[in-house]
mmCIF file of C-alpha atoms in Angstrom:
data_model
loop_
_atom_site.group_PDB
_atom_site.id
_atom_site.type_symbol
_atom_site.label_atom_id
_atom_site.label_comp_id
_atom_site.label_asym_id
_atom_site.label_seq_id
_atom_site.Cartn_x
_atom_site.Cartn_y
_atom_site.Cartn_z
ATOM 1 C CA UNK A 245 -32.605 -5.372 -8.012
ATOM 2 C CA UNK A 246 -30.223 -6.930 -10.568
ATOM 3 C CA UNK A 247 -26.645 -6.691 -8.715
ATOM 4 C CA UNK A 248 -23.276 -7.284 -10.636
ATOM 5 C CA UNK A 249 -20.310 -7.614 -8.929
ATOM 6 C CA UNK A 250 -17.384 -6.766 -10.613
ATOM 7 C CA UNK A 251 -14.194 -7.982 -9.182
ATOM 8 C CA UNK A 252 -11.989 -11.072 -7.657
ATOM 9 C CA UNK A 253 -13.481 -14.260 -6.833
ATOM 10 C CA UNK A 254 -12.770 -17.805 -7.200
ATOM 11 C CA UNK A 255 -10.491 -19.641 -8.207
ATOM 12 C CA UNK A 256 -8.322 -16.594 -6.356
ATOM 13 C CA UNK A 257 -8.447 -16.325 -2.543
ATOM 14 C CA UNK A 258 -7.693 -13.843 0.332
ATOM 15 C CA UNK A 259 -9.232 -11.459 2.012
ATOM 16 C CA UNK A 260 -11.174 -9.286 -1.572
ATOM 17 C CA UNK A 261 -12.021 -12.653 -2.450
ATOM 18 C CA UNK A 262 -13.614 -13.771 0.734
ATOM 19 C CA UNK A 263 -15.754 -10.965 1.590
ATOM 20 C CA UNK A 264 -16.957 -10.718 -2.010
ATOM 21 C CA UNK A 265 -18.041 -13.879 -1.730
ATOM 22 C CA UNK A 266 -19.941 -12.883 1.377
ATOM 23 C CA UNK A 267 -21.524 -9.772 -0.462
ATOM 24 C CA UNK A 268 -22.708 -12.189 -3.322
ATOM 25 C CA UNK A 269 -24.183 -15.019 -0.961
ATOM 26 C CA UNK A 270 -25.772 -12.643 1.274
ATOM 27 C CA UNK A 271 -27.477 -9.723 -1.425
ATOM 28 C CA UNK A 272 -28.246 -13.034 -4.082
ATOM 29 C CA UNK A 273 -30.916 -14.372 -0.392
ATOM 30 C CA UNK A 274 -32.875 -11.275 -2.102
ATOM 31 C CA UNK A 275 -31.519 -10.057 -5.264
ATOM 32 C CA UNK A 276 -30.503 -11.053 -8.137
ATOM 33 C CA UNK A 277 -26.659 -10.795 -8.183
ATOM 34 C CA UNK A 278 -23.929 -12.402 -11.341
ATOM 35 C CA UNK A 279 -20.332 -12.490 -10.406
ATOM 36 C CA UNK A 280 -17.682 -11.349 -12.785
ATOM 37 C CA UNK A 281 -14.607 -12.405 -12.053
ATOM 38 C CA UNK A 282 -10.819 -11.101 -13.237
ATOM 39 C CA UNK A 283 -10.013 -13.447 -16.155
ATOM 40 C CA UNK A 284 -6.039 -11.759 -14.958
ATOM 41 C CA UNK A 285 -5.596 -9.952 -11.515
ATOM 42 C CA UNK A 286 -2.360 -9.310 -11.932
ATOM 43 C CA UNK A 287 0.062 -10.296 -13.646
ATOM 44 C CA UNK A 288 2.247 -12.860 -12.413
ATOM 45 C CA UNK A 289 6.015 -10.712 -11.716
ATOM 46 C CA UNK A 290 4.238 -7.616 -10.179
ATOM 47 C CA UNK A 291 2.133 -10.037 -7.552
ATOM 48 C CA UNK A 292 4.712 -10.443 -5.050
ATOM 49 C CA UNK A 293 2.884 -13.827 -3.292
ATOM 50 C CA UNK A 294 3.922 -17.330 -4.626
ATOM 51 C CA UNK A 295 0.358 -18.144 -6.122
ATOM 52 C CA UNK A 296 -2.689 -15.958 -6.325
ATOM 53 C CA UNK A 297 -5.060 -18.922 -6.279
ATOM 54 C CA UNK A 298 -6.901 -20.902 -3.826
ATOM 55 C CA UNK A 299 -5.611 -24.239 -3.045
ATOM 56 C CA UNK A 300 -6.941 -27.448 -1.931
ATOM 57 C CA UNK A 301 -6.709 -26.729 1.631
ATOM 58 C CA UNK A 302 -8.814 -23.627 1.448
ATOM 59 C CA UNK A 303 -12.457 -23.318 2.544
ATOM 60 C CA UNK A 304 -13.193 -21.101 -0.556
ATOM 61 C CA UNK A 305 -16.071 -20.015 -1.561
ATOM 62 C CA UNK A 306 -16.372 -21.392 -5.568
ATOM 63 C CA UNK A 307 -18.439 -18.686 -6.466
ATOM 64 C CA UNK A 308 -20.021 -18.465 -10.035
ATOM 65 C CA UNK A 309 -18.592 -16.371 -12.410
ATOM 66 C CA UNK A 310 -18.167 -14.961 -15.275
ATOM 67 C CA UNK A 311 -14.722 -14.243 -15.619
ATOM 68 C CA UNK A 312 -13.463 -11.181 -18.066
ATOM 69 C CA UNK A 313 -11.233 -8.299 -16.493
ATOM 70 C CA UNK A 314 -7.541 -9.018 -17.765
ATOM 71 C CA UNK A 315 -6.402 -5.813 -15.626
ATOM 72 C CA UNK A 316 -3.276 -5.873 -17.447
ATOM 73 C CA UNK A 317 -4.610 -5.774 -21.056
ATOM 74 C CA UNK A 318 -6.530 -2.935 -22.325
ATOM 75 C CA UNK A 319 -8.606 -4.520 -24.683
ATOM 76 C CA UNK A 320 -10.343 -6.600 -22.360
ATOM 77 C CA UNK A 321 -11.958 -3.415 -21.236
ATOM 78 C CA UNK A 322 -14.391 -2.362 -23.594
ATOM 79 C CA UNK A 323 -15.611 -6.407 -23.690
ATOM 80 C CA UNK A 324 -16.263 -6.291 -20.258
ATOM 81 C CA UNK A 325 -18.283 -3.111 -19.444
ATOM 82 C CA UNK A 326 -20.561 -4.704 -23.208
ATOM 83 C CA UNK A 327 -21.051 -7.868 -20.736
ATOM 84 C CA UNK A 328 -22.234 -6.348 -17.947
ATOM 85 C CA UNK A 329 -23.926 -4.225 -19.429
ATOM 86 C CA UNK A 330 -26.077 -6.576 -22.398
ATOM 87 C CA UNK A 331 -27.034 -8.033 -18.305
ATOM 88 C CA UNK A 332 -28.273 -5.095 -18.058
ATOM 89 C CA UNK A 333 -27.903 -4.634 -14.089
ATOM 90 C CA UNK A 334 -29.762 -2.073 -11.815
ATOM 91 C CA UNK A 335 -26.755 -1.244 -9.553
ATOM 92 C CA UNK A 336 -22.807 -2.525 -10.306
ATOM 93 C CA UNK A 337 -20.396 -3.377 -6.947
ATOM 94 C CA UNK A 338 -16.627 -2.688 -7.876
ATOM 95 C CA UNK A 339 -14.365 -3.181 -5.095
ATOM 96 C CA UNK A 340 -10.423 -1.018 -4.992
ATOM 97 C CA UNK A 341 -7.988 -1.443 -2.759
ATOM 98 C CA UNK A 342 -4.182 -0.321 -4.967
ATOM 99 C CA UNK A 343 -4.880 1.828 -7.739
ATOM 100 C CA UNK A 344 -3.260 -0.185 -9.639
ATOM 101 C CA UNK A 345 -7.069 -1.011 -11.226
ATOM 102 C CA UNK A 346 -8.229 2.488 -11.686
ATOM 103 C CA UNK A 347 -7.621 2.130 -15.508
ATOM 104 C CA UNK A 348 -9.485 -1.304 -15.532
ATOM 105 C CA UNK A 349 -11.909 -0.936 -12.701
ATOM 106 C CA UNK A 350 -12.357 3.199 -14.009
ATOM 107 C CA UNK A 351 -13.214 2.500 -17.977
ATOM 108 C CA UNK A 352 -15.515 -0.087 -17.004
ATOM 109 C CA UNK A 353 -17.275 2.481 -14.748
ATOM 110 C CA UNK A 354 -17.598 5.025 -17.089
ATOM 111 C CA UNK A 355 -18.951 2.931 -19.504
ATOM 112 C CA UNK A 356 -22.112 1.332 -18.066
ATOM 113 C CA UNK A 357 -25.302 2.727 -19.051
ATOM 114 C CA UNK A 358 -27.213 5.162 -17.439
ATOM 115 C CA UNK A 359 -29.546 3.529 -15.403
ATOM 116 C CA UNK A 360 -27.053 1.045 -14.311
ATOM 117 C CA UNK A 361 -25.538 3.119 -10.269
ATOM 118 C CA UNK A 362 -22.030 2.787 -9.591
ATOM 119 C CA UNK A 363 -20.984 1.855 -6.304
ATOM 120 C CA UNK A 364 -17.360 1.282 -5.510
ATOM 121 C CA UNK A 365 -16.369 -0.679 -2.144
ATOM 122 C CA UNK A 366 -13.674 1.420 -0.889
ATOM 123 C CA UNK A 367 -10.724 -0.648 1.324
ATOM 124 C CA UNK A 368 -7.846 2.054 0.420
ATOM 125 C CA UNK A 369 -7.971 5.254 -1.818
ATOM 126 C CA UNK A 370 -4.317 5.360 -1.150
ATOM 127 C CA UNK A 371 -2.298 2.001 -0.674
ATOM 128 C CA UNK A 372 -0.871 1.646 2.147
ATOM 129 C CA UNK A 373 2.484 1.121 0.023
ATOM 130 C CA UNK A 374 2.893 4.254 -1.841
ATOM 131 C CA UNK A 375 3.773 5.425 -5.338
ATOM 132 C CA UNK A 376 3.826 9.156 -7.339
ATOM 133 C CA UNK A 377 1.331 7.617 -9.589
ATOM 134 C CA UNK A 378 -0.967 6.726 -7.066
ATOM 135 C CA UNK A 379 -3.293 10.388 -6.767
ATOM 136 C CA UNK A 380 -3.743 11.157 -11.007
ATOM 137 C CA UNK A 381 -4.790 6.887 -11.166
ATOM 138 C CA UNK A 382 -7.333 7.235 -8.434
ATOM 139 C CA UNK A 383 -8.818 10.268 -9.138
ATOM 140 C CA UNK A 384 -9.181 8.858 -12.607
ATOM 141 C CA UNK A 385 -10.902 5.542 -10.531
ATOM 142 C CA UNK A 386 -13.539 8.267 -8.697
ATOM 143 C CA UNK A 387 -14.786 10.217 -11.009
ATOM 144 C CA UNK A 388 -18.073 9.575 -12.626
ATOM 145 C CA UNK A 389 -19.742 6.694 -9.711
ATOM 146 C CA UNK A 390 -23.315 7.495 -8.111
ATOM 147 C CA UNK A 391 -21.018 6.453 -4.697
ATOM 148 C CA UNK A 392 -19.125 5.180 -2.419
ATOM 149 C CA UNK A 393 -19.120 2.906 0.048
ATOM 150 C CA UNK A 394 -16.069 3.501 3.098
ATOM 151 C CA UNK A 395 -15.858 0.637 5.742
ATOM 152 C CA UNK A 396 -14.244 3.465 7.934
ATOM 153 C CA UNK A 397 -13.170 7.361 8.918
ATOM 154 C CA UNK A 398 -9.355 6.962 7.674
ATOM 155 C CA UNK A 399 -11.167 6.124 4.625
ATOM 156 C CA UNK A 400 -13.943 8.105 3.994
ATOM 157 C CA UNK A 401 -11.564 11.235 4.989
ATOM 158 C CA UNK A 402 -9.419 10.289 2.360
ATOM 159 C CA UNK A 403 -12.198 10.284 -0.363
ATOM 160 C CA UNK A 404 -13.513 13.947 0.877
ATOM 161 C CA UNK A 405 -10.023 14.928 0.220
ATOM 162 C CA UNK A 406 -10.343 13.835 -3.277
ATOM 163 C CA UNK A 407 -14.093 14.329 -4.409
ATOM 164 C CA UNK A 408 -15.413 16.524 -0.815
ATOM 165 C CA UNK A 409 -19.105 16.541 -3.060
ATOM 166 C CA UNK A 410 -19.060 12.466 -2.728
ATOM 167 C CA UNK A 411 -21.978 10.726 -2.097
ATOM 168 C CA UNK A 412 -20.307 7.700 0.874
ATOM 169 C CA UNK A 413 -22.512 5.015 3.113
ATOM 170 C CA UNK A 414 -19.890 4.287 5.883
ATOM 171 C CA UNK A 415 -20.254 1.458 7.385
ATOM 172 C CA UNK A 416 -17.723 -0.384 9.041
ATOM 173 C CA UNK A 417 -15.880 -4.459 7.550
ATOM 174 C CA UNK A 418 -18.127 -7.405 8.947
ATOM 175 C CA UNK A 419 -17.316 -10.013 9.928
ATOM 176 C CA UNK A 420 -15.871 -12.792 8.563
ATOM 177 C CA UNK A 421 -17.270 -16.305 9.860
ATOM 178 C CA UNK A 422 -16.115 -18.832 6.954
ATOM 179 C CA UNK A 423 -13.360 -19.993 8.648
ATOM 180 C CA UNK A 424 -14.521 -22.883 11.452
ATOM 181 C CA UNK A 425 -15.267 -22.589 14.807
ATOM 182 C CA UNK A 426 -13.432 -21.840 17.739
ATOM 183 C CA UNK A 427 -11.769 -24.982 18.166
ATOM 184 C CA UNK A 428 -10.592 -26.840 21.531
ATOM 185 C CA UNK A 429 -7.240 -24.643 22.236
ATOM 186 C CA UNK A 430 -5.309 -27.565 24.416
ATOM 187 C CA UNK A 431 -5.328 -29.616 21.750
ATOM 188 C CA UNK A 432 -4.697 -26.556 19.237
ATOM 189 C CA UNK A 433 -1.673 -25.636 20.884
ATOM 190 C CA UNK A 434 -0.598 -29.907 20.669
ATOM 191 C CA UNK A 435 -1.362 -29.599 16.716
ATOM 192 C CA UNK A 436 0.914 -26.170 15.907
ATOM 193 C CA UNK A 437 3.617 -27.299 18.343
ATOM 194 C CA UNK A 438 3.845 -25.324 20.682
ATOM 195 C CA UNK A 439 3.931 -25.225 24.493
ATOM 196 C CA UNK A 440 1.159 -25.390 27.329
ATOM 197 C CA UNK A 441 0.440 -22.689 29.722
ATOM 198 C CA UNK A 442 2.200 -19.311 28.092
ATOM 199 C CA UNK A 443 0.415 -16.451 26.801
ATOM 200 C CA UNK A 444 0.009 -16.476 23.494
ATOM 201 C CA UNK A 445 0.929 -13.101 21.108
ATOM 202 C CA UNK A 446 -0.788 -14.183 17.610
ATOM 203 C CA UNK A 447 0.667 -12.043 14.546
ATOM 204 C CA UNK A 448 -1.610 -12.836 11.630
ATOM 205 C CA UNK A 449 -2.228 -12.488 7.665
ATOM 206 C CA UNK A 450 0.286 -11.161 5.233
ATOM 207 C CA UNK A 451 4.144 -10.289 6.341
ATOM 208 C CA UNK A 452 4.154 -6.378 4.315
ATOM 209 C CA UNK A 453 6.069 -3.483 5.812
ATOM 210 C CA UNK A 454 2.790 -1.483 7.168
ATOM 211 C CA UNK A 455 1.967 -3.530 9.581
ATOM 212 C CA UNK A 456 4.993 -3.284 12.023
ATOM 213 C CA UNK A 457 6.738 -6.867 12.637
ATOM 214 C CA UNK A 458 9.627 -6.176 13.248
ATOM 215 C CA UNK A 459 8.522 -3.797 15.579
ATOM 216 C CA UNK A 460 6.264 -6.266 17.332
ATOM 217 C CA UNK A 461 9.015 -8.533 17.024
ATOM 218 C CA UNK A 462 11.558 -6.107 19.119
ATOM 219 C CA UNK A 463 8.438 -5.567 21.898
ATOM 220 C CA UNK A 464 8.162 -9.635 22.420
ATOM 221 C CA UNK A 465 12.375 -9.531 22.980
ATOM 222 C CA UNK A 466 11.043 -6.839 26.616
ATOM 223 C CA UNK A 467 8.606 -9.490 27.336
ATOM 224 C CA UNK A 468 9.509 -12.261 29.879
ATOM 225 C CA UNK A 469 9.844 -15.753 29.727
ATOM 226 C CA UNK A 470 5.764 -16.413 30.323
ATOM 227 C CA UNK A 471 4.947 -15.161 26.832
ATOM 228 C CA UNK A 472 5.240 -17.210 23.595
ATOM 229 C CA UNK A 473 4.862 -15.148 20.211
ATOM 230 C CA UNK A 474 3.054 -17.051 17.200
ATOM 231 C CA UNK A 475 3.726 -15.536 13.829
ATOM 232 C CA UNK A 476 1.697 -16.803 11.031
ATOM 233 C CA UNK A 477 1.786 -15.299 7.348
ATOM 234 C CA UNK A 478 3.301 -15.513 4.114
ATOM 235 C CA UNK A 479 6.126 -12.663 3.003
ATOM 236 C CA UNK A 480 5.381 -10.325 1.061
ATOM 237 C CA UNK A 481 9.578 -9.801 0.087
ATOM 238 C CA UNK A 482 11.799 -11.119 1.976
ATOM 239 C CA UNK A 483 11.674 -12.335 5.482
ATOM 240 C CA UNK A 484 15.203 -11.993 6.297
ATOM 241 C CA UNK A 485 15.702 -8.886 8.248
ATOM 242 C CA UNK A 486 12.848 -10.488 10.314
ATOM 243 C CA UNK A 487 14.799 -13.724 10.653
ATOM 244 C CA UNK A 488 17.517 -12.089 11.672
ATOM 245 C CA UNK A 489 15.617 -9.783 15.035
ATOM 246 C CA UNK A 490 14.610 -12.926 15.842
ATOM 247 C CA UNK A 491 18.138 -15.012 16.452
ATOM 248 C CA UNK A 492 19.281 -11.979 18.307
ATOM 249 C CA UNK A 493 16.196 -12.304 20.381
ATOM 250 C CA UNK A 494 16.439 -13.034 24.394
ATOM 251 C CA UNK A 495 13.002 -14.638 23.728
ATOM 252 C CA UNK A 496 13.791 -16.642 20.646
ATOM 253 C CA UNK A 497 12.681 -20.011 21.919
ATOM 254 C CA UNK A 498 9.714 -18.569 22.000
ATOM 255 C CA UNK A 499 9.058 -17.166 18.887
ATOM 256 C CA UNK A 500 7.032 -19.599 16.393
ATOM 257 C CA UNK A 501 6.798 -18.692 12.686
ATOM 258 C CA UNK A 502 4.987 -20.033 9.717
ATOM 259 C CA UNK A 503 5.581 -17.828 6.609
ATOM 260 C CA UNK A 504 3.640 -20.099 4.332
ATOM 261 C CA UNK A 505 0.144 -18.649 3.525
ATOM 262 C CA UNK A 506 -2.005 -19.644 6.217
ATOM 263 C CA UNK A 507 -4.973 -21.692 4.329
ATOM 264 C CA UNK A 508 -8.508 -21.593 4.853
ATOM 265 C CA UNK A 509 -8.642 -24.892 6.973
ATOM 266 C CA UNK A 510 -6.057 -24.050 9.445
ATOM 267 C CA UNK A 511 -7.403 -20.724 10.062
ATOM 268 C CA UNK A 512 -8.891 -21.329 13.384
ATOM 269 C CA UNK A 513 -6.610 -22.684 14.807
ATOM 270 C CA UNK A 514 -4.164 -19.758 15.266
ATOM 271 C CA UNK A 515 -6.663 -17.931 16.496
ATOM 272 C CA UNK A 516 -8.166 -20.761 19.113
ATOM 273 C CA UNK A 517 -4.399 -20.789 21.171
ATOM 274 C CA UNK A 518 -4.941 -16.826 20.855
ATOM 275 C CA UNK A 519 -5.103 -14.882 24.190
ATOM 276 C CA UNK A 520 -4.298 -11.414 22.430
ATOM 277 C CA UNK A 521 -3.487 -10.532 18.668
ATOM 278 C CA UNK A 522 -1.409 -8.006 18.239
ATOM 279 C CA UNK A 523 -1.715 -5.511 14.844
ATOM 280 C CA UNK A 524 1.644 -3.710 14.975
ATOM 281 C CA UNK A 525 0.525 -1.116 11.405
ATOM 282 C CA UNK A 526 2.772 1.467 10.727
ATOM 283 C CA UNK A 527 -0.388 2.809 8.100
ATOM 284 C CA UNK A 528 -4.113 0.909 8.540
ATOM 285 C CA UNK A 529 -7.235 1.346 6.658
ATOM 286 C CA UNK A 530 -9.904 -1.117 8.929
ATOM 287 C CA UNK A 531 -8.124 -4.586 9.019
ATOM 288 C CA UNK A 532 -9.949 -7.898 7.799
ATOM 289 C CA UNK A 533 -7.221 -9.666 10.396
ATOM 290 C CA UNK A 534 -9.235 -7.948 13.553
ATOM 291 C CA UNK A 535 -12.320 -9.153 11.280
ATOM 292 C CA UNK A 536 -11.185 -11.867 12.339
ATOM 293 C CA UNK A 537 -9.911 -11.650 15.241
ATOM 294 C CA UNK A 538 -13.015 -10.109 17.125
ATOM 295 C CA UNK A 539 -15.146 -13.206 15.146
ATOM 296 C CA UNK A 540 -13.503 -15.682 17.614
ATOM 297 C CA UNK A 541 -13.639 -13.488 20.544
ATOM 298 C CA UNK A 542 -9.785 -12.581 20.791
ATOM 299 C CA UNK A 543 -8.616 -9.273 21.705
ATOM 300 C CA UNK A 544 -6.901 -7.105 20.074
ATOM 301 C CA UNK A 545 -3.610 -4.140 20.112
ATOM 302 C CA UNK A 546 -3.684 -2.405 17.865
ATOM 303 C CA UNK A 547 -1.980 1.464 17.091
ATOM 304 C CA UNK A 548 -3.513 4.321 16.364
ATOM 305 C CA UNK A 549 -3.360 4.435 12.316
ATOM 306 C CA UNK A 550 -6.223 4.360 10.652
ATOM 307 C CA UNK A 551 -9.701 3.623 11.161
ATOM 308 C CA UNK A 552 -8.078 0.935 14.035
ATOM 309 C CA UNK A 553 -8.930 2.639 16.777
ATOM 310 C CA UNK A 554 -12.160 3.584 15.798
ATOM 311 C CA UNK A 555 -12.810 -0.374 15.326
ATOM 312 C CA UNK A 556 -10.997 -1.487 18.835
ATOM 313 C CA UNK A 557 -10.585 1.037 20.940
ATOM 314 C CA UNK A 558 -14.001 2.333 20.609
ATOM 315 C CA UNK A 559 -15.706 -0.297 21.477
ATOM 316 C CA UNK A 560 -13.615 -1.746 24.089
ATOM 317 C CA UNK A 561 -12.405 -4.898 21.573
ATOM 318 C CA UNK A 562 -8.673 -3.674 21.903
ATOM 319 C CA UNK A 563 -6.491 -1.320 23.606
ATOM 320 C CA UNK A 564 -4.866 1.360 21.580
ATOM 321 C CA UNK A 565 -1.327 2.921 21.097
ATOM 322 C CA UNK A 566 -0.296 6.900 20.672
ATOM 323 C CA UNK A 567 3.559 5.924 19.730
ATOM 324 C CA UNK A 568 4.286 3.616 16.888
ATOM 325 C CA UNK A 569 7.308 1.727 18.924
ATOM 326 C CA UNK A 570 7.862 -1.455 20.540
ATOM 327 C CA UNK A 571 7.864 -0.176 24.095
ATOM 328 C CA UNK A 572 5.033 0.612 23.846
ATOM 329 C CA UNK A 573 3.419 -2.340 22.323
ATOM 330 C CA UNK A 574 5.270 -4.110 25.171
ATOM 331 C CA UNK A 575 3.722 -2.115 27.874
ATOM 332 C CA UNK A 576 -0.340 -2.718 25.957
ATOM 333 C CA UNK A 577 0.499 -6.662 25.766
ATOM 334 C CA UNK A 578 1.688 -6.011 29.487
ATOM 335 C CA UNK A 579 -1.284 -3.802 30.720
ATOM 336 C CA UNK A 580 -3.900 -6.223 29.374
ATOM 337 C CA UNK A 581 -2.555 -9.023 31.117
ATOM 338 C CA UNK A 582 -2.374 -7.513 34.270
ATOM 339 C CA UNK A 583 -5.817 -5.957 34.298
ATOM 340 C CA UNK A 584 -8.494 -7.614 35.299
ATOM 341 C CA UNK A 585 -11.015 -6.497 32.642
ATOM 342 C CA UNK A 586 -10.221 -8.940 30.278
ATOM 343 C CA UNK A 587 -13.467 -10.664 30.548
ATOM 344 C CA UNK A 588 -14.912 -7.192 29.684
ATOM 345 C CA UNK A 589 -13.176 -6.752 26.600
ATOM 346 C CA UNK A 590 -14.731 -10.747 25.730
ATOM 347 C CA UNK A 591 -18.316 -9.386 26.365
ATOM 348 C CA UNK A 592 -17.769 -6.150 24.558
ATOM 349 C CA UNK A 593 -16.284 -8.543 21.381
ATOM 350 C CA UNK A 594 -19.408 -10.545 22.221
ATOM 351 C CA UNK A 595 -21.830 -7.032 21.145
ATOM 352 C CA UNK A 596 -19.835 -6.880 18.727
ATOM 353 C CA UNK A 597 -20.441 -9.839 16.796
ATOM 354 C CA UNK A 598 -23.855 -9.082 16.652
ATOM 355 C CA UNK A 599 -23.784 -5.755 15.347
ATOM 356 C CA UNK A 600 -21.165 -6.458 12.411
ATOM 357 C CA UNK A 601 -22.812 -9.527 10.198
ATOM 358 C CA UNK A 602 -23.191 -10.136 6.581
ATOM 359 C CA UNK A 603 -27.334 -9.148 7.083
ATOM 360 C CA UNK A 604 -26.493 -5.535 8.291
ATOM 361 C CA UNK A 605 -23.558 -4.740 6.201
ATOM 362 C CA UNK A 606 -25.778 -5.895 2.705
ATOM 363 C CA UNK A 607 -28.960 -4.153 3.951
ATOM 364 C CA UNK A 608 -27.069 -1.099 4.544
ATOM 365 C CA UNK A 609 -25.758 -1.267 1.372
ATOM 366 C CA UNK A 610 -28.818 -1.595 -1.073
ATOM 367 C CA UNK A 611 -30.581 0.699 1.423
ATOM 368 C CA UNK A 612 -27.366 3.709 -0.084
ATOM 369 C CA UNK A 613 -27.599 2.294 -3.832
ATOM 370 C CA UNK A 614 -31.973 3.071 -3.223
ATOM 371 C CA UNK A 615 -31.527 6.852 -2.342
ATOM 372 C CA UNK A 616 -28.787 7.640 -4.816
#
């Protein structure tokens, strides 16, 4: 099968680009695959982080791609569609996670040859941080495609609200494995300047309002001195309100913060010191952070939003709380460390690692495409 993938690839960084590189590598083992990249992913003024691009510290896979689509320039849309048509794919794969991409990707999807099937992998149908135009743009994007891949039941339900007749594949997020192996805990704590002998809680990844870091800081303030809280990730927006909560916390000396983007070659450091990864999200679909945590064998505490319950509680790899508040998070953390079942969590995680492979994901994807 000839498969075109239109999305962000190297030199763009982040979870979407990493996911695309993994799909490209796995599909290329059995199919002819070509990557079509963004010429411009976001205009700089719309991007809330420091940079959209990889640095020398990132272990980014340098996928060879053709950069065509300028998402902010409609004049690039016809040329992108024409180039992909000329390559003659049997299948075009798209990624959709924000309604900003609906006009550009929706145009290209509508202008493929009839023999080319178009499938979108939907990270979100409606973004976490919502706007009045999301539904209109998403509806435009979804129309006219052959099928969809959803990574959790919450995204499936959102899709079916828009398109009850949609043909879709529901398959979980595979595990990221390109950040390197787990390291020695003591050596990693020393490198990160974190005191030894504590129970380490980790909040990892981009810091955004919906991810509930403030809830976790408040929960941590109610724990005893045997815990450390490690916060690692770049803020999208101001960190000031979190800094104020940290400064006011009675446990502030046990809170360790790195607000830089964590390069790929240091991700394993943080998961090597963690006893528990905490995802106190206010909203969610699936979680790339959860996929990293599972790869490193670190159990999770999370809130019951989006697809997090099915990712963790159903498979026994974490504790899911029904209330999105600090007391519920604190109680779940204490329960985890008080229980005799921590080894059971890790045993369940090892089973998940076997199930959530890229080969399994891509095999199901191509079988689905051939069924359309």
